[in-house]
Structures are given as structure tokens and as C-alpha cells.
Coordinates of C-alpha atoms in Angstrom, one line a residue:
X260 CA 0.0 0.0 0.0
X261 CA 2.8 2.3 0.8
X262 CA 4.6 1.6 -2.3
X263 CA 1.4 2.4 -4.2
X264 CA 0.9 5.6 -2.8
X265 CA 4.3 6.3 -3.5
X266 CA 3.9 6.1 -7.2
X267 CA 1.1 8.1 -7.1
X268 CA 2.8 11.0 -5.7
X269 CA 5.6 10.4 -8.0
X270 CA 3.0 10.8 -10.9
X271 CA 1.6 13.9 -9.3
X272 CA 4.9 15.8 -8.4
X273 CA 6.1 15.3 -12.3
X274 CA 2.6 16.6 -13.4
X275 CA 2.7 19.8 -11.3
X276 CA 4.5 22.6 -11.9
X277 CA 5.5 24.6 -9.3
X278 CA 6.7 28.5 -9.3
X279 CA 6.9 31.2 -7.5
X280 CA 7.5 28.9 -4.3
X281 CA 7.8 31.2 -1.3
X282 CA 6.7 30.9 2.6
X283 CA 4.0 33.5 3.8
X284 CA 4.8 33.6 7.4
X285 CA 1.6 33.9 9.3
X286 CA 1.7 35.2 13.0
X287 CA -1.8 34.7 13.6
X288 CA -2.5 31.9 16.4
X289 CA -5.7 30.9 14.5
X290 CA -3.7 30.1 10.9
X291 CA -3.6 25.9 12.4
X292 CA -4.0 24.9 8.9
X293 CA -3.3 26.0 5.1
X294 CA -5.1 28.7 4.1
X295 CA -6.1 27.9 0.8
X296 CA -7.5 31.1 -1.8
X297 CA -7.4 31.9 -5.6
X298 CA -6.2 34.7 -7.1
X299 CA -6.0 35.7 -10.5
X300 CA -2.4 37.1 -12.6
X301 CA -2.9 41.0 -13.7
X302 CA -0.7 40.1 -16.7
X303 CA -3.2 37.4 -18.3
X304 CA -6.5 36.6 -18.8
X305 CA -6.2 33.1 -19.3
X306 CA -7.5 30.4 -16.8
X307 CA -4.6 28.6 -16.9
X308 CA -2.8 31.2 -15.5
X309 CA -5.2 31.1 -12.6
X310 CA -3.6 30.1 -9.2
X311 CA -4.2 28.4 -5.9
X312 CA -2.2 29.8 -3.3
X313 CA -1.5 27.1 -0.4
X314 CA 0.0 29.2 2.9
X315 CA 1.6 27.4 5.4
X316 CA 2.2 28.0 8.9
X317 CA 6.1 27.0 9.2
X318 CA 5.7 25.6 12.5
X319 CA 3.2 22.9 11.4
X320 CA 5.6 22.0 7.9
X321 CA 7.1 18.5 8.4
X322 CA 10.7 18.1 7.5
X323 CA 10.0 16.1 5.2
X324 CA 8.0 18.6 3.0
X325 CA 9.7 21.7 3.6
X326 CA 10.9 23.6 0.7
X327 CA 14.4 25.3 1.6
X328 CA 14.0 28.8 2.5
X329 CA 14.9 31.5 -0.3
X330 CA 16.5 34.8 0.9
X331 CA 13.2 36.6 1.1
X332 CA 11.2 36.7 4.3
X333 CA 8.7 33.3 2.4
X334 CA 8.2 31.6 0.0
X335 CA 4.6 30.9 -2.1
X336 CA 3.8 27.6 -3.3
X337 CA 1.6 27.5 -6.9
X338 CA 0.0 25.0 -8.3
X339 CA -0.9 25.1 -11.7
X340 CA -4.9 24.4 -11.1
X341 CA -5.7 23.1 -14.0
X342 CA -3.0 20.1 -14.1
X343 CA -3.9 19.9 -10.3
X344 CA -7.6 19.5 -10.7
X345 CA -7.0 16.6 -13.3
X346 CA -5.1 14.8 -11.1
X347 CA -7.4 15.3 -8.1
X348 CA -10.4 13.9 -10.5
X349 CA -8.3 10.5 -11.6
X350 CA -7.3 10.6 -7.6
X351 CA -11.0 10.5 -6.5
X352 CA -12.5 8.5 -9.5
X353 CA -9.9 5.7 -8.3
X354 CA -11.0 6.1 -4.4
X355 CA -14.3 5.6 -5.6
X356 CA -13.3 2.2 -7.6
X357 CA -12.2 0.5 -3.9
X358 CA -14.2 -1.7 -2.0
X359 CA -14.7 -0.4 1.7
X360 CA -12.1 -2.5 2.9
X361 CA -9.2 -0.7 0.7
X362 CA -10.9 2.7 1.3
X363 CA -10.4 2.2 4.9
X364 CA -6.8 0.8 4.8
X365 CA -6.0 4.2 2.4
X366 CA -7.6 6.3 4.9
X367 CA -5.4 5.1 8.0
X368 CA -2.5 5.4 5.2
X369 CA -3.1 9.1 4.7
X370 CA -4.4 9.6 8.6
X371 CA -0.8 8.4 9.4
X372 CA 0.8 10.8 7.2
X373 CA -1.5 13.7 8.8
X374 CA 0.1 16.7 10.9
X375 CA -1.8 19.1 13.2
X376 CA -3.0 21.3 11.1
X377 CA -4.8 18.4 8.8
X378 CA -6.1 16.9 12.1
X379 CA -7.8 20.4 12.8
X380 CA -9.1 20.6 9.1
X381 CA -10.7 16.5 9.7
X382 CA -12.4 17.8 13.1
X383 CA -13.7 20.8 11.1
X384 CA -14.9 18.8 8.5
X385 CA -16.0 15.6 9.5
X386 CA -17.9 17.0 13.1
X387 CA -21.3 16.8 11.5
X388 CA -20.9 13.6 9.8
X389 CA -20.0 11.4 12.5
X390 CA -22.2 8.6 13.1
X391 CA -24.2 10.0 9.9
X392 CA -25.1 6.4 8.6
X393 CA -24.8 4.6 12.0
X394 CA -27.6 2.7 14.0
X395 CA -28.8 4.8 16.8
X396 CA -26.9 3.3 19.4
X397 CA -23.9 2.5 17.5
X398 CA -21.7 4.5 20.5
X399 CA -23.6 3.3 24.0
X400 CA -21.9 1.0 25.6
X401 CA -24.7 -1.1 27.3
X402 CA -26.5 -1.6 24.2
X403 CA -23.4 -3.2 23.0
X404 CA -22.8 -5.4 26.1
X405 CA -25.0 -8.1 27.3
X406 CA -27.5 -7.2 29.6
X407 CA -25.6 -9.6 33.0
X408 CA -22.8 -7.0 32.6
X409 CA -24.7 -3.9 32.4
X410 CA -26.6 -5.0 35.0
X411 CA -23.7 -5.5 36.9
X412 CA -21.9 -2.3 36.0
X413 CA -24.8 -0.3 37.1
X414 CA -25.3 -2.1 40.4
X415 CA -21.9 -0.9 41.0
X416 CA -23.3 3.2 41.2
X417 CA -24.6 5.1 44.3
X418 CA -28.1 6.1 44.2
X419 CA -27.7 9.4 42.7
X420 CA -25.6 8.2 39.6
X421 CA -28.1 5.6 39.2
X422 CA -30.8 8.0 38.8
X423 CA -28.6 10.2 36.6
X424 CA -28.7 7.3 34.3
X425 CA -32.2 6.8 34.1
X426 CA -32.3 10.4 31.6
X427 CA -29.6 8.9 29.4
X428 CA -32.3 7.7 26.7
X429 CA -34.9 4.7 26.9
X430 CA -32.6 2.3 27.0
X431 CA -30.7 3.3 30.3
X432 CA -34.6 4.3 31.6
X433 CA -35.3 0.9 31.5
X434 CA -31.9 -1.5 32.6
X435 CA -31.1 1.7 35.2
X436 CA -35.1 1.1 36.9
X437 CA -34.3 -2.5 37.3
X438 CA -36.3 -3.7 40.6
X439 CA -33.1 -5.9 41.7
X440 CA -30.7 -3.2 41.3
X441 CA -33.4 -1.2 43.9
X442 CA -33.9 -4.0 46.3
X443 CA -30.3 -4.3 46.6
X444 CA -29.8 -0.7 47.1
X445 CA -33.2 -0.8 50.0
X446 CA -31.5 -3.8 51.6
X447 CA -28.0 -2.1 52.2
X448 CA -27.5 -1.1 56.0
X449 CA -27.2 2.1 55.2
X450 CA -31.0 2.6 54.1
X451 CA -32.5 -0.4 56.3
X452 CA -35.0 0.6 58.7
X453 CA -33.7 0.0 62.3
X454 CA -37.3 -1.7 63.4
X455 CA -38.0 -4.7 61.3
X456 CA -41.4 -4.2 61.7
X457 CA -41.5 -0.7 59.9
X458 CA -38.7 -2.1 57.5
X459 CA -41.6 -4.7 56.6
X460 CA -44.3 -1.9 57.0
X461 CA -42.9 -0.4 54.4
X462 CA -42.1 -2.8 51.9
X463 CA -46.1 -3.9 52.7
X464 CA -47.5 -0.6 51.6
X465 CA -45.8 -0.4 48.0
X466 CA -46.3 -3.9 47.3
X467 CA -48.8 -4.0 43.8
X468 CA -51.7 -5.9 42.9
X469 CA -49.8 -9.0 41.8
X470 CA -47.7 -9.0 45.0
X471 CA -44.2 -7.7 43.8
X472 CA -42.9 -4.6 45.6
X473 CA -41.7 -1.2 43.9
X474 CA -38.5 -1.1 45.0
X475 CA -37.5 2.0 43.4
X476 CA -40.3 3.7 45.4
X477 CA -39.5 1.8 48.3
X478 CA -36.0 3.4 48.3
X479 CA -36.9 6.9 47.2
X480 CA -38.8 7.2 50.2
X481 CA -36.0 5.8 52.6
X482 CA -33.5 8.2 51.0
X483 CA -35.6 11.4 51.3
X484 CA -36.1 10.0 54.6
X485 CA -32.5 9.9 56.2
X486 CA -32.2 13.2 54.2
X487 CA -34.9 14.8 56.7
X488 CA -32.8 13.2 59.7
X489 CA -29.3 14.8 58.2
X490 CA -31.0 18.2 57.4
X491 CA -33.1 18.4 60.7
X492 CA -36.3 18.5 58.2
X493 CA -39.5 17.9 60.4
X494 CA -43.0 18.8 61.7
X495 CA -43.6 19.6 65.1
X496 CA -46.6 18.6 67.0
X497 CA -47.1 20.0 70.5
X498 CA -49.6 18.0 73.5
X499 CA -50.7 20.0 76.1
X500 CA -52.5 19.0 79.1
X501 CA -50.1 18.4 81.9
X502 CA -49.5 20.7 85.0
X503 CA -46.4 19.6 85.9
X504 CA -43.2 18.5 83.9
X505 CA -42.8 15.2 82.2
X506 CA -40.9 13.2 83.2
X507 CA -40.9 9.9 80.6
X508 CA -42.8 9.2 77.2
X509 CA -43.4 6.4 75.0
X510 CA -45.3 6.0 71.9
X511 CA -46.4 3.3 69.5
X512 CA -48.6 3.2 66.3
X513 CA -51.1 5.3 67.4
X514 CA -50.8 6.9 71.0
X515 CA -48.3 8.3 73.1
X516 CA -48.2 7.9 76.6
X517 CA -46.5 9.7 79.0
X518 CA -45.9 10.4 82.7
X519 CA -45.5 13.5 84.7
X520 CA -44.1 14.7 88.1
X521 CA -47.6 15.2 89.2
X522 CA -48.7 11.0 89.5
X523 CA -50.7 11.0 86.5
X524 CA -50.3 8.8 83.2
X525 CA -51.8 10.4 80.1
X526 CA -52.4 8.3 76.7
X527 CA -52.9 10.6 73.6
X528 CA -54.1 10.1 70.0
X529 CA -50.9 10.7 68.0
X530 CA -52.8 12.4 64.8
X531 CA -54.9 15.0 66.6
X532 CA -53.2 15.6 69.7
X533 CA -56.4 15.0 71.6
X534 CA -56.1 13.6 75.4
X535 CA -57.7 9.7 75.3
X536 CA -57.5 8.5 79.0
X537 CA -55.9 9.6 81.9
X538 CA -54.3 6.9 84.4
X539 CA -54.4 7.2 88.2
X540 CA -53.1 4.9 90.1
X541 CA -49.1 6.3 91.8
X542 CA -49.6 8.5 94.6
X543 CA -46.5 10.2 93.6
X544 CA -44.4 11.2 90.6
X545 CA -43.8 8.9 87.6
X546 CA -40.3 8.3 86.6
X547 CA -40.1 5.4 83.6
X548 CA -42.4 3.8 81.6
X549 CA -42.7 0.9 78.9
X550 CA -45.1 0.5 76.0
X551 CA -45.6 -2.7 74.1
X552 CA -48.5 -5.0 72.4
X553 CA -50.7 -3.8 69.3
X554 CA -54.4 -4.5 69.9
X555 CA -54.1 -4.2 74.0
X556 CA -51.5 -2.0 75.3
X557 CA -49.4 -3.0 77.9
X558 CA -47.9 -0.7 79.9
X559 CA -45.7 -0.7 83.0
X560 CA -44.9 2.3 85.6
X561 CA -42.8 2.7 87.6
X562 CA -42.9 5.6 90.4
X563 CA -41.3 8.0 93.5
X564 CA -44.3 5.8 95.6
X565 CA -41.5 3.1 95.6
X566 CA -43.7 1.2 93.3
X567 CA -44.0 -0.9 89.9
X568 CA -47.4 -0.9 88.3
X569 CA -48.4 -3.3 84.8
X570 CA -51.4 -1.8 83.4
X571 CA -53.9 -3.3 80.3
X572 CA -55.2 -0.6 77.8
X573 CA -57.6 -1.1 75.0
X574 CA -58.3 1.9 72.7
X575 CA -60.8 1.8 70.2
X576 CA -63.1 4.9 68.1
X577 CA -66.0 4.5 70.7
X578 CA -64.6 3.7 73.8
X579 CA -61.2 3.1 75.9
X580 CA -60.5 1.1 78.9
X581 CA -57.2 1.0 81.4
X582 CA -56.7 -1.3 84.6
X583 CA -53.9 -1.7 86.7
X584 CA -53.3 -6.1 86.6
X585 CA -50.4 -5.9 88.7
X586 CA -48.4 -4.0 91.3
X587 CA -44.5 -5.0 92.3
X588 CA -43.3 -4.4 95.6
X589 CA -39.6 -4.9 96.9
X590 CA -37.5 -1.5 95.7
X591 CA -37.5 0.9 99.3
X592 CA -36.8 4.1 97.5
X593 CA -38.2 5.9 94.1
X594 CA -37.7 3.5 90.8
X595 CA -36.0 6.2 88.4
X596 CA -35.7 3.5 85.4
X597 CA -37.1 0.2 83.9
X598 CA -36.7 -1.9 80.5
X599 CA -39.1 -5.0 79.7
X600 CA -38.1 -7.7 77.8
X601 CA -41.0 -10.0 77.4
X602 CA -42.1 -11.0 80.6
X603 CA -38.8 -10.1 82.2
X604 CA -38.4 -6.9 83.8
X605 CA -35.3 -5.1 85.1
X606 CA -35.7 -2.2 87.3
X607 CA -33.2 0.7 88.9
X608 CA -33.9 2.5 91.9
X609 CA -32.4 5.2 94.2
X610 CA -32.2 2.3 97.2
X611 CA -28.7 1.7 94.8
X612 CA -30.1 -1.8 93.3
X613 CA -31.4 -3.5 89.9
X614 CA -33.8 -6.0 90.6
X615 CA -35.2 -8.8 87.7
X616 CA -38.8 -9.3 87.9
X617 CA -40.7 -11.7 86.2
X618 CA -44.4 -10.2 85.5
X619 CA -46.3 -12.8 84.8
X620 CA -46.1 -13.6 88.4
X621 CA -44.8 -10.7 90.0
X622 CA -41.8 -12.1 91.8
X623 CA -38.4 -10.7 92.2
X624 CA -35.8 -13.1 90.7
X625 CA -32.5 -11.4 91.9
X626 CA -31.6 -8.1 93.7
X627 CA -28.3 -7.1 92.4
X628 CA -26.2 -4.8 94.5
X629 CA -22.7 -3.0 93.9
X630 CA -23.3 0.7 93.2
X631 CA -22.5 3.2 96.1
X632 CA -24.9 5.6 95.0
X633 CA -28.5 5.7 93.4
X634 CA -29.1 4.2 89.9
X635 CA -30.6 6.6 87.1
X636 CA -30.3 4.0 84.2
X637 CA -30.3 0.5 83.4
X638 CA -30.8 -1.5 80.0
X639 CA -30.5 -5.4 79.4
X640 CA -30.4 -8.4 77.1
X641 CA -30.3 -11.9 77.4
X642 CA -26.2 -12.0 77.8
X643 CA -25.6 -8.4 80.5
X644 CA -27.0 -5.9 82.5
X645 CA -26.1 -2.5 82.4
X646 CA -26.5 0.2 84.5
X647 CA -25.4 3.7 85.1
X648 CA -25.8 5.4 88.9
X649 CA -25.0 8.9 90.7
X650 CA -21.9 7.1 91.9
X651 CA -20.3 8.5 88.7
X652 CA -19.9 4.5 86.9
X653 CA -21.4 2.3 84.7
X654 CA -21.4 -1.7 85.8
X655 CA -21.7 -4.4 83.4
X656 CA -23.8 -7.8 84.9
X657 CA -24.1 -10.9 83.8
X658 CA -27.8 -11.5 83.2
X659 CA -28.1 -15.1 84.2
X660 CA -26.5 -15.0 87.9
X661 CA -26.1 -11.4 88.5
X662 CA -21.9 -11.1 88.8
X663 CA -20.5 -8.0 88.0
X664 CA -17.8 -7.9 85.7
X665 CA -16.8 -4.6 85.0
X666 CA -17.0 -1.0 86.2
X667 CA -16.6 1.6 83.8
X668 CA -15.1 4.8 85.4
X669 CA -14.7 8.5 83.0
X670 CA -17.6 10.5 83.6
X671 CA -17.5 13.3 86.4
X672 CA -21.1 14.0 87.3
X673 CA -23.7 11.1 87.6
X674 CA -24.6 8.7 85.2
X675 CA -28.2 9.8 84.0
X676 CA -28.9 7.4 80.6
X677 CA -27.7 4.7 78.9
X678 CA -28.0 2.4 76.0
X679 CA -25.5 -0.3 74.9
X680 CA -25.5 -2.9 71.6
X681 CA -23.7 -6.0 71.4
X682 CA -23.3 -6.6 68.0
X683 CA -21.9 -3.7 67.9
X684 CA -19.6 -3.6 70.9
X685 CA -20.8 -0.5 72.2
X686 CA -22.0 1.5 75.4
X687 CA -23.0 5.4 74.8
X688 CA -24.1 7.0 78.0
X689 CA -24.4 10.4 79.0
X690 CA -23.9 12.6 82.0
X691 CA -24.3 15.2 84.6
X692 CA -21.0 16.7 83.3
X693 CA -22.4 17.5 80.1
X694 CA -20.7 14.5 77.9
X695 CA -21.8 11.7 76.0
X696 CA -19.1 9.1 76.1
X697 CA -18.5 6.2 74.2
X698 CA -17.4 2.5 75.1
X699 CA -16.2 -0.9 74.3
X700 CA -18.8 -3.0 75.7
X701 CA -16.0 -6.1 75.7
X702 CA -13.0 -4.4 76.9
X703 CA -15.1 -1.3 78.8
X704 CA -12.4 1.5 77.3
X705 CA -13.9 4.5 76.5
X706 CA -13.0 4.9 72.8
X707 CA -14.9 8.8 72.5
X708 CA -16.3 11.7 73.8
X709 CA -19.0 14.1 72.9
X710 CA -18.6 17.6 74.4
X711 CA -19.8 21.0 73.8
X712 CA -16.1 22.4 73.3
X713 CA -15.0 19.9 70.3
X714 CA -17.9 18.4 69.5
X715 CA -20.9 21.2 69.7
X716 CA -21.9 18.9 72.2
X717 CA -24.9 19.7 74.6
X718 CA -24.4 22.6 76.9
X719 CA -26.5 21.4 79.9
X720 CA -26.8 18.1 81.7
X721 CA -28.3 15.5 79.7
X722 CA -30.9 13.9 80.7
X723 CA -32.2 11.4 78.4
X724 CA -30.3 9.1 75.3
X725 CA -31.6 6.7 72.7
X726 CA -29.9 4.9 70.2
X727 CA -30.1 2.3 67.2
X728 CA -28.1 1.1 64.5
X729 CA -26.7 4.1 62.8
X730 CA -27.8 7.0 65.2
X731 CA -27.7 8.7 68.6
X732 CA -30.7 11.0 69.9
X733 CA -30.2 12.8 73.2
X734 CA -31.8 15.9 75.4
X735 CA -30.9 18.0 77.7
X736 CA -31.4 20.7 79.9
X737 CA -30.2 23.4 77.4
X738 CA -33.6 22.7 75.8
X739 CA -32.5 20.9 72.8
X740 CA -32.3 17.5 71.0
X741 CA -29.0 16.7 69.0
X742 CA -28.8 13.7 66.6
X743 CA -25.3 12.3 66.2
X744 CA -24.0 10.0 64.1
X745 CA -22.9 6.1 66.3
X746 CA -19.7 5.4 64.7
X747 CA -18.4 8.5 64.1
X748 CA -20.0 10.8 66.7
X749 CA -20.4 13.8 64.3
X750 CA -23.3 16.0 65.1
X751 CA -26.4 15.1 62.8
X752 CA -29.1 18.4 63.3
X753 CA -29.9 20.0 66.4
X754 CA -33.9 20.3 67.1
X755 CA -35.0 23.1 69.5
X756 CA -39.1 23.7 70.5
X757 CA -39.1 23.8 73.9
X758 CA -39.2 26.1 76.5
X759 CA -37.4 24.3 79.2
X760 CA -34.8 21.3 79.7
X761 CA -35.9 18.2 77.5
X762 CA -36.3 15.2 80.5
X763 CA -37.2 12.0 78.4
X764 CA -37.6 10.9 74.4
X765 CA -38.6 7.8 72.4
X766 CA -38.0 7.7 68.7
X767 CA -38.1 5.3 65.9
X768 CA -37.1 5.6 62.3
X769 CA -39.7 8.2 61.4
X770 CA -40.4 10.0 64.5
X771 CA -39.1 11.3 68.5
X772 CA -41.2 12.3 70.9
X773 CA -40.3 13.9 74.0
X774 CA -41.1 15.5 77.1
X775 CA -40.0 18.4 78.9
X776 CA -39.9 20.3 82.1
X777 CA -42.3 22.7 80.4
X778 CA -45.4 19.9 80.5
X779 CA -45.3 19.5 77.1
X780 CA -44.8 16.6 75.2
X781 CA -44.0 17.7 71.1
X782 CA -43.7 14.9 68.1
X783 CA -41.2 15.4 65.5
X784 CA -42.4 13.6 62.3
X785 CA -39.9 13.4 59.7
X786 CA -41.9 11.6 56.9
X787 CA -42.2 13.5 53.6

């Protein structure tokens, strides 16, 4: 092919006659490529005397090509057109004779022999031709790959690429709304309800007709969900009908219920913010309370009348109905906290003891004693015990026979509340001092601290802390509720409503609920 080409530039050179050959030096940073223009001679008429005048920027003349300067500032190369032009037809007329095969193995030929200023003139020319006579999807990659690995490359996006792709054209539309690339993408950790209940709630309510869930929806709703809880994006509800403070809250599908300093238990309708039923039945303050069962409610109290009461509610549209089933004796001062775990109970009081109850029978399995001081907080599962007191430490107990294992010592006020995982090996607790701190639940090193200096931390003791898989949501007396993040502890939003110092919260994946020394009790509902 080379050699042939090379003839045919022999046969042109001895056709063309070239005079006048001189450089016009061009300064102009736009002259990339020849400038090619006719001119006519003012000496004769005739059109063979016509010209093309080929200017060439020096810089972009290979070495090969260059004609040696003359004395004169450059040099013009002519072309006698009409021996030119005869040549160009036999040159084009023989293109036209190839098959595509040689046309294509000429063209690489000639685009190897190309410098930068006939690249710029291709660009120029060929921009609006590319692709003229290709199928429509000659250039995207996934219509040209099959559909297992463009299913897999797109499972390999975040959420918002994966969107992004969706507006490509139809074809992305359709492999980028893929339910299995969405159920993957719902069942991640990250966007997993922390409650399997409302994680199967919600996969329920956008299931279709013939049963299969829209998982796309399902996420979309999950994402602009944990957006509202990073952004602090919520509606505010506010209950009012206590005289006193509250002191404890708890909530389920429907109600909320909640304690105050004044004896009295009130159950509310969550979606008008009407009163229900009041419960009396502690002759003094109530300090903790625990919710659970759907159809009828049970809930147990426990109170500064040294008392633990179990109490059966059943709420319907025409008429409610409370009574008090059981009543648990043995703690001689106030019981300040209390966690139920089936029919298991564990209780701490400001005698400076846990006791295990069993409610079905209301007997007191074990009394376990080590703290010095009053206990504020206590949570439990099957494997420990813990619990926080004013004695400034947190002890760890082994559920089945009560031994304590460890003592966790940092804080420097009492330890007010408490919550600990053991899948993931952690305590967080917080503080008259003002910190949240976290621990190992395994080794019982504190591994971080949240304080109002480094961390915008609270500014007031805090009073109440809840946690689940991926967050931490405490309140305290500087009348504010702060959202942190568990494994890094970085402040999430900050939510202020109240008037006074925030006592006691409950919250699931879509709302908190808390109480205040103000009487109030507000819900926070961050659906969209």
C-alpha cells in the first residue's frame, strides 16, 4: 500500500509545476491549517494562469516537505490548477473504484501521514458527519454489552448516579429502573430501617396488585427520609395538658403515653393531639415507663411511691378502657428506670439496686447490688446488665447469675442514661457533666467523647439518650435535642421547640417524641 501511494505521488509531483515557491509567514495563532484562496495574474486573462495559493504556517511544515528557504522573508507555493484538478479527478475517481475494505486501509495510510494542522481541518470537516449512517446506538456502551454486565456495572453506582442514568435515553430508563438493582440498594444497612417491623411496613404498603414490591419507590422514600434526619427537616406537633413536667414518654402506632411529676399517666391520639384516658393509680411522681403490644396496650410504671405498676389498655373509636393487673413491691426508694423484655423486667432504683422481675407472676428473681450511689439508668439483654448510677460509673452484669464484671469509670457528674449494643460492641451514656461518652462493651475502654467544646456537644446536663443502628438521639437541659452519628459521633441536626430542659424521648425511624420540664410533650415527624 505504501509503495502504491508512492507512485502516485511520484505521478503527481512530475505533473505539477510549481513556481513562484515562497513561505508567507503567518503570525496569527488561528492560521492551524493552510489557508487555501485563488487569485487571479494582472498580466493574463487566461484560466490557466489562474492560481491556488497554499499558505503554510512553518511551525506545522514537516521536515520532510519543507521547501528550503529563499533569501526573502517566504516563500509561495503554486500549483498550476488546472494540471492539479486533473489529477485530483483521476485521484477521487480511483478512491471511488475500492471496495470499503481498501478505502479504509487508504484512509489510516493518509491519517498516518497527517500533521496538526490536517487533524484540525478533519475535526472541522468531519464534526457533523460522524455517526451519519450509524444505527442509533452504534456509541452506547450497554446496548453493546450483554445485559448480565450492564446489570452489573450499574449495580456498581450510588443512588444518585443511578438515577442520573435513568435520563440517558430509553434504553438506560429501563436496565437503570431495574427492581433488583433497587432491592439491593433498600437492603443495604445504610437505608435499612432500624425496626423490622417498619422495614416490613414499608415494603407492605408499596407492594402491587400482583404482590411484587416497587422497589424503586421503596427506596426513594427511605433516601428522602435519612435526608430529613441529616437536614433536621421535620413537623412539630405539641400536646398539652399536663401541669407539671414530664418526666418519661413512650409512643407506639397510634398513641403516646406519657408520665409527669404530678402522679398522673396520660395516653394521647398521636394524629390529633387529643387527650384519650388519663391513668391514676401512683400516689406520687412517675419516673419510667414501657409501652408494648398492638391490639391491647401493655404498659408498665414505675414511680417516686416506691412502686411498679403493669397496666392493660384497649383503645378503640367509641370507647377506651385501662386497669392496673399488677403492682411490684420490693425497691425501698423511688424507681427512676425500667426496661421490659417479654415478661422479664429489670428495674433501677435510688435504694442503689437492679432488681429482675418476672411479670407474669410478680416475683423478684434477683436483687443485684454493687453501686454506692442511686441508679438513674439500666438497660439489658439476654447475655448483660447494664446500668449507670450517681456514683459517677457504669457496671456491666451478667444476666443469668447477676456477677459483675466490669466498672466503667470517666464520667465526672452522675450517670443519667444509657443504651449499649452488642453486635456492635458499644456503650454510649451520658452525663451530669455534660458528655456523651463512648465505650467498648467487651474491653469497657472509652473509645470517644462528645462535648460542647469539640464536639458542639450539649451545653446542659443530659438527661435522656436513645440509640439504634446508625444514630444517637439525646436531650438536655439546654432545651434541645441533638442527633449524632454512632460510629463516628459527628453532630447530625440539632432540634429546639421547647421552652425548658428536655427530661425524656422515644424515637423510631420516622419520629421522636419527648417531654419536657415545660409539661409539654411535642412529636417530631420526619416523613415527607
Amino acid at each position: 500500500m505504501r509503495a502504491s501511494l508512492s507512485k502516485s505521488d511520484n505521478a503527481l509531483s512530475s505533473n505539477t509545476n510549481i513556481t513562484n515557491c515562497r513561505f508567507k509567514r503567518h503570525h496569527s495563532i488561528d492560521d492551524d491549517y493552510p489557508v487555501i484562496s485563488l487569485s487571479s495574474s494582472s498580466s493574463s486573462s487566461s484560466n490557466d494562469e489562474k492560481k491556488i495559493h497554499v499558505h503554510f504556517h512553518p511551525d506545522l511544515v514537516s521536515s520532510d516537505h519543507r521547501v528550503p528557504l529563499s533569501n526573502t522573508t517566504s516563500q509561495q507555493i503554486t500549483f498550476q490548477k488546472s494540471s492539479f484538478s486533473s489529477e485530483l479527478v483521476r485521484v477521487v475517481e480511483w478512491f471511488n473504484q475500492l471496495d470499503n475494505q481498501q478505502k479504509e486501509a487508504l484512509l489510516r495510510e493518509l491519517i498516518n501521514s497527517c500533521s496538526g494542522s490536517q487533524w484540525h481541518l478533519l475535526s472541522i470537516l468531519t464534526a457533523d458527519n460522524w455517526h451519519r449512517n450509524c444505527p442509533s446506538d452504534c456509541s452506547d456502551p450497554l446496548a453493546q454489552l450483554p445485559f448480565d454486565i450492564s446489570f452489573h456495572i450499574l449495580s456498581l453506582l450510588d443512588p444518585i448516579s443511578l438515577a442520573r442514568c435513568a435520563l440517558v435515553n430509553k434504553l438506560w430508563y429501563y436496565l437503570s429502573s431495574h427492581p433488583e438493582l433497587w432491592r439491593k440498594l433498600s437492603k443495604q444497612k445504610k437505608w435499612s430501617f432500624s425496626s423490622t417491623l417498619l422495614d416490613q411496613q414499608q415494603i407492605e404498603s408499596y407492594t402491587n396488585e400482583q404482590g411484587k414490591p416497587q422497589w424503586k419507590q421503596i427506596f426513594i422514600e427511605r433516601y428522602r427520609l435519612r435526608s430529613r434526619w441529616l437536614n433536621g427537616r421535620c413537623d412539630v406537633k405539641t400536646f398539652h395538658g399536663h401541669v407539671e413536667g414530664v418526666s418519661c414518654v413512650q409512643f407506639d402506632s397510634q398513641t403516646i403515653i406519657s408520665g409527669c411529676t404530678d402522679g398522673t399517666i396520660k395516653v394521647w391520639d398521636m394524629n390529633t393531639t387529643n387527650e384519650i384516658i388519663t391513668l391514676v393509680g401512683h400516689s406520687r411522681s412517675v419516673r419510667c415507663l414501657h409501652v408494648d403490644g398492638t391490639n391491647e396496650v401493655r404498659l408498665v410504671s414505675g414511680s417516686n411511691d416506691h412502686s411498679i405498676k403493669v397496666w392493660s389498655i384497649s383503645i378503640n373509636q367509641t370507647w377506651s378502657k385501662c386497669a392496673c393487673k399488677l403492682t411490684l413491691l420490693g425497691h425501698t426508694d423511688t424507681v427512676r428506670c425500667l426496661v421490659v423484655c417479654d415478661d422479664i423486667c429489670v428495674s433501677g432504683s435510688h435504694d442503689n439496686s437492679v432488681k429482675v422481675w418476672n411479670l407474669t407472676n410478680g416475683l423478684c428473681l434477683r436483687t443485684l447490688v454493687d453501686h454506692t450511689d442511686k441508679v438513674l439508668c439500666v438497660q439489658f439483654n439476654w447475655d448483660y446488665i447494664v446500668s449507670g448510677s450517681t456514683d459517677k460509673t457504669i457496671k456491666i452484669w451478667r444476666y443469668v447469675d447477676g456477677i459483675c464484671l466490669r466498672t466503667l469509670s470517666a464520667h465526672n457528674g452522675s450517670v443519667t442514661c444509657l443504651y449499649f449494643d452488642q453486635q456492635q460492641d458499644l456503650i454510649v451514656s451520658g452525663s451530669l457533666d455534660y458528655d456523651i461518652r463512648f465505650w467498648h462493651l467487651s474491653t469497657g475502654e472509652c473509645c470517644q467523647k462528645i462535648d460542647w467544646i469539640s464536639k458542639e456537644g450539649h451545653r446542659g446536663v443530659i438527661r435522656t439518650l436513645k440509640a439504634d443502628s446508625w444514630r444517637v438521639v439525646s436531650g438536655a437541659d439546654d432545651k434541645t435535642i441533638k442527633v449524632w452519628d454512632i460510629r463516628t459521633g459527628v453532630r447530625l441536626c440539632t432540634l429546639k421547640n421547647h421552652t425548658d430542659g428536655v427530661t425524656c424521648l422515644s424515637f423510631n425511624d420516622y419520629l421522636i417524641v419527648s417531654g419536657s420540664f415545660d409539661g409539654s410533650v411535642k412529636l417530631w415527624n420526619f416523613r415527607s
